[in-house]
Amino acid sequence: MMNGNRDSKDAPPPYNSVIVHTLPPLKPYEEVVYGVGPGLTPPSQPYYIPRYPSPVVVAPVTQPASSNKRKRCCQNNARCYGGSGGVILVLALLALAIWIGVRYGTRLATAAILHDEDEYYVDDEPEKNYDICPNSTIYCDGIEDCEQGSDETTCVRFSEDNGLEIKTNEDSRFLPVCFKGWNQAFSEKTCTQLGFRTSFLTKAKITETTTGVTLIDTDVYSPVPMQGLVKVSSSCPDQKTVSLQCVDCGKQQSTSRIIGGSVAKTGQWPWQMTLHFRGSHVCGGVLISPDYVLTAAHCFPKSAPFTQSARAWTVYAGVVSLNNLPQPYQVQKILLSEKYNNKTNDHDVALLKLKTSVSFTDKVQPICLPNSGQKFNQGTQCWTSGFGVTDVGKGTISKDLMEVSVDLIGRQVCNSPSVYSGRVTNNMICAGHLAGGRDSCQGDSGGPLVCQTDSRWYLVGITSWGIGCGQANYPGVYTNVRSVLPWVYSKMQQERL
């Protein structure tokens, strides 16, 4: 979590300007150091070692461009992904880690994870990350044709004001659900179908939409999902449709704050989670329900499969100091986006299913997921938080939860030649300040970018990557949560209780 200022001579161009120059391909700047063995003591904090100089920017230029691209997790701590073992094995693994870092352009730790008994962590059963569907598959008809049921997991969503929308095989559109005939039992059924434990709030809302879906089966205990219990109707009685909220979310206990790189108070960001690997903070996470935590996929690299072992991880909630940790939650399953690209960081999202549900308190609350059509405009002041590096020179994570205000930056600006030159996809969102200074950093990966509207906070982004930390013209890049919402709900449905 970075906060600082640059001289006026280094000030970036305004949002609406375009400076044409060429940036070289991004390369890793800092290398991973891993592995400990007899006689080697792991550092108490993560550290980062430079390996590549900043490449030369092709003229004409307005300012030097540093290419220390980083993913923002605690990637270089022997304690993050380290253990005990023989020196020879450790050196071999270290060599492999360095090769992977150079080959794949990531600084995520790739040393082996060893038990104290010199055994590897291995997954009990590797996750199957694709579904098999017959050619005759009909989507959203209420009948699961695919082996994992993926044909029926993207049929329910929420629109503005938590309006419930359902897509059926009759119509390819998501349509509002008519309120007539609806009751609390259907709310419970819908939220359970989406992977939540229960519903929180149901109400009728007035809509001007002429077409909707109405209930055709009033048997709420039917095993058929909601899309199989409705039909398309040309209108809704009294123009009333269903507004449904599955979880009470986005609330803070503490609301006073200081802008820019300050220590967060207890209850300030109650959805902030800290993900620990073998006793050390590695990444942040965001609580979205009693059973699920969102984070970044690059915290669990495929090049280091031991990091995908659920039992190697613990999750802490309500933490504002790493020196004062409560009882941890164990991870039952790690679900990675099948579309995640470790070279471009596209679809950088993962979902953790916990073994036991999180108890909500003033210090621990879930964040609200954005609605399908919810927009946050360029320039909106939002906030990001985490335990990441606060001083790049030292390369150590913060023991205290830090918070910093950042402004949303439009994709066109972020993709301009003077910024990220087209590297920001539709599944990403930029936030920070083009002048530099306020930014997330290593150790913040997987943490939240949140914006407030109507007295509630919404998860707009997941900390993902960037060039340097707090550098001018290189704001933080976050996974666009609204873009990956279908994947999130789909996985929650497949894993529903």
Coordinates of C-alpha atoms in Angstrom, one line a residue, residues 162-351:
N162 CA -31.1 -5.9 -6.6
G163 CA -33.7 -6.7 -9.2
L164 CA -33.9 -10.4 -9.7
E165 CA -33.6 -11.5 -13.3
I166 CA -33.9 -15.0 -14.8
K167 CA -33.0 -16.3 -18.3
T168 CA -35.0 -19.3 -19.6
N169 CA -34.7 -21.4 -22.7
E170 CA -37.7 -19.5 -24.1
D171 CA -35.8 -16.3 -24.3
S172 CA -32.1 -15.5 -24.5
R173 CA -32.5 -12.3 -22.4
F174 CA -32.4 -11.9 -18.7
L175 CA -35.9 -10.8 -17.7
P176 CA -37.2 -9.4 -14.4
V177 CA -39.2 -11.8 -12.2
C178 CA -42.8 -10.7 -11.6
F179 CA -43.7 -10.3 -7.9
K180 CA -47.2 -11.9 -8.1
G181 CA -47.1 -15.3 -6.5
W182 CA -43.7 -14.7 -5.0
N183 CA -43.0 -15.5 -1.3
Q184 CA -40.2 -15.8 1.2
A185 CA -39.8 -19.5 0.4
F186 CA -38.9 -18.7 -3.2
S187 CA -36.4 -16.1 -2.0
E188 CA -34.7 -18.8 0.1
K189 CA -34.7 -21.2 -2.8
T190 CA -33.2 -18.6 -5.1
C191 CA -30.4 -17.6 -2.8
T192 CA -29.6 -21.2 -1.9
Q193 CA -29.4 -22.0 -5.6
L194 CA -26.9 -19.2 -6.0
G195 CA -24.7 -20.6 -3.2
F196 CA -25.8 -18.5 -0.3
R197 CA -27.1 -20.0 2.9
T198 CA -30.3 -17.9 3.1
S199 CA -31.9 -14.7 1.9
F200 CA -31.8 -11.3 3.6
L201 CA -34.3 -9.0 2.1
T202 CA -37.2 -9.3 -0.4
K203 CA -39.4 -6.5 -1.6
A204 CA -41.4 -5.5 -4.6
K205 CA -40.1 -2.9 -7.0
I206 CA -41.9 -1.0 -9.7
T207 CA -40.6 -1.5 -13.2
E208 CA -41.4 -0.1 -16.6
T209 CA -40.2 -3.2 -18.4
T210 CA -43.1 -4.8 -20.4
T211 CA -41.7 -8.3 -20.5
G212 CA -40.9 -10.5 -17.5
V213 CA -41.1 -14.0 -16.2
T214 CA -43.9 -15.4 -14.0
L215 CA -44.1 -18.4 -11.7
I216 CA -45.7 -21.5 -13.3
D217 CA -44.9 -23.9 -10.5
T218 CA -45.7 -23.0 -7.0
D219 CA -43.9 -26.0 -5.5
V220 CA -41.0 -24.3 -3.8
Y221 CA -39.6 -27.6 -2.7
S222 CA -39.2 -28.8 -6.3
P223 CA -35.6 -29.8 -7.0
V224 CA -35.9 -27.9 -10.3
P225 CA -33.9 -24.7 -10.3
M226 CA -35.7 -21.4 -10.6
Q227 CA -35.3 -21.0 -14.3
G228 CA -37.4 -24.2 -14.7
L229 CA -40.2 -22.8 -12.6
V230 CA -41.0 -19.7 -14.6
K231 CA -42.2 -18.7 -18.1
V232 CA -42.0 -15.6 -20.2
S233 CA -44.9 -13.2 -19.8
S234 CA -45.7 -10.1 -21.8
S235 CA -46.2 -8.1 -18.7
C236 CA -46.1 -8.2 -14.9
P237 CA -49.2 -7.5 -12.8
D238 CA -49.1 -4.0 -11.4
Q239 CA -45.7 -3.7 -13.0
K240 CA -44.2 -5.1 -9.8
T241 CA -41.0 -7.2 -9.9
V242 CA -38.9 -9.0 -7.3
S243 CA -36.0 -7.2 -5.6
L244 CA -33.9 -9.7 -3.7
Q245 CA -30.8 -9.4 -1.5
C246 CA -29.2 -12.7 -0.3
V247 CA -26.8 -11.3 2.2
D248 CA -26.6 -8.1 4.3
C249 CA -23.4 -6.6 3.0
G250 CA -21.2 -3.5 2.5
K251 CA -21.6 -2.1 6.0
Q252 CA -18.9 -0.5 8.1
Q253 CA -18.5 -0.1 11.9
S254 CA -16.0 2.7 11.6
T255 CA -16.4 5.5 9.0
S256 CA -13.8 8.1 9.9
R257 CA -10.6 7.9 7.8
I258 CA -7.6 9.9 6.6
I259 CA -7.0 9.9 2.9
G260 CA -3.9 8.2 1.7
G261 CA -1.8 5.4 3.1
S262 CA -3.0 5.4 6.6
V263 CA -3.5 2.6 9.1
A264 CA -7.0 1.2 9.0
K265 CA -9.2 1.1 12.1
T266 CA -11.0 -2.0 13.5
G267 CA -14.2 -2.4 11.6
Q268 CA -13.1 -0.1 8.8
W269 CA -12.9 -2.7 6.1
P270 CA -14.6 -5.7 7.7
W271 CA -14.6 -7.8 4.5
Q272 CA -10.8 -7.7 4.3
M273 CA -9.2 -11.1 4.7
T274 CA -5.6 -12.2 5.0
L275 CA -4.6 -15.5 3.3
H276 CA -1.8 -17.3 5.0
F277 CA 0.4 -20.0 3.6
R278 CA 2.1 -22.1 6.2
G279 CA 1.9 -19.3 8.8
S280 CA 2.7 -16.3 6.7
H281 CA 0.6 -13.7 4.9
V282 CA 0.8 -14.1 1.2
C283 CA -2.3 -12.5 -0.3
G284 CA -5.4 -10.6 0.6
G285 CA -8.9 -11.8 0.1
V286 CA -12.5 -10.4 0.2
L287 CA -15.4 -12.0 2.1
I288 CA -18.5 -12.2 0.0
S289 CA -20.6 -14.6 2.0
P290 CA -20.3 -16.8 5.1
D291 CA -18.7 -19.5 3.0
Y292 CA -16.7 -17.8 0.2
V293 CA -13.7 -15.5 -0.2
L294 CA -12.7 -13.9 -3.5
T295 CA -9.0 -13.4 -4.3
A296 CA -6.6 -13.4 -7.2
A297 CA -5.8 -16.5 -9.2
H298 CA -2.1 -15.6 -9.5
C299 CA -1.8 -16.4 -5.7
F300 CA -2.1 -20.0 -6.7
P301 CA 0.2 -20.4 -9.8
K302 CA -0.1 -23.6 -11.9
S303 CA 3.6 -23.6 -12.2
A304 CA 3.7 -24.2 -8.5
P305 CA 0.9 -26.8 -8.0
F306 CA 1.6 -27.2 -4.3
T307 CA 0.1 -23.7 -3.8
Q308 CA -3.2 -25.1 -5.0
S309 CA -3.5 -27.4 -2.0
A310 CA -6.4 -26.2 0.1
R311 CA -5.0 -27.6 3.3
A312 CA -1.9 -25.5 3.0
W313 CA -3.9 -22.3 3.5
T314 CA -5.6 -20.6 6.4
V315 CA -7.8 -17.5 6.2
Y316 CA -8.2 -14.8 8.9
A317 CA -11.1 -12.4 9.2
G318 CA -11.4 -9.1 11.1
V319 CA -7.7 -8.6 11.2
V320 CA -6.1 -5.1 11.4
S321 CA -2.7 -6.3 12.7
L322 CA -0.8 -9.4 11.7
N323 CA 0.6 -9.4 15.2
N324 CA -2.9 -10.1 16.6
L325 CA -4.5 -12.9 14.7
P326 CA -7.8 -14.5 15.7
Q327 CA -8.7 -18.2 15.1
P328 CA -8.2 -19.0 11.5
Y329 CA -10.7 -20.5 9.0
Q330 CA -9.6 -23.6 7.0
V331 CA -10.0 -23.7 3.2
Q332 CA -12.0 -26.5 1.8
K333 CA -11.5 -25.9 -1.9
I334 CA -9.6 -23.5 -4.2
L335 CA -11.5 -22.7 -7.4
L336 CA -9.5 -20.9 -10.1
S337 CA -10.9 -19.3 -13.2
E338 CA -10.4 -21.5 -16.2
K339 CA -9.9 -18.4 -18.3
Y340 CA -7.0 -17.1 -16.2
N341 CA -4.0 -16.2 -18.3
N342 CA -0.8 -15.9 -16.3
K343 CA 1.0 -14.0 -19.1
T344 CA -1.6 -11.2 -19.5
N345 CA -3.2 -11.6 -16.0
D346 CA -6.7 -11.7 -17.7
H347 CA -9.4 -13.3 -15.5
D348 CA -7.2 -13.0 -12.4
V349 CA -9.8 -14.4 -10.0
A350 CA -10.1 -17.3 -7.6
L351 CA -12.8 -18.4 -5.2

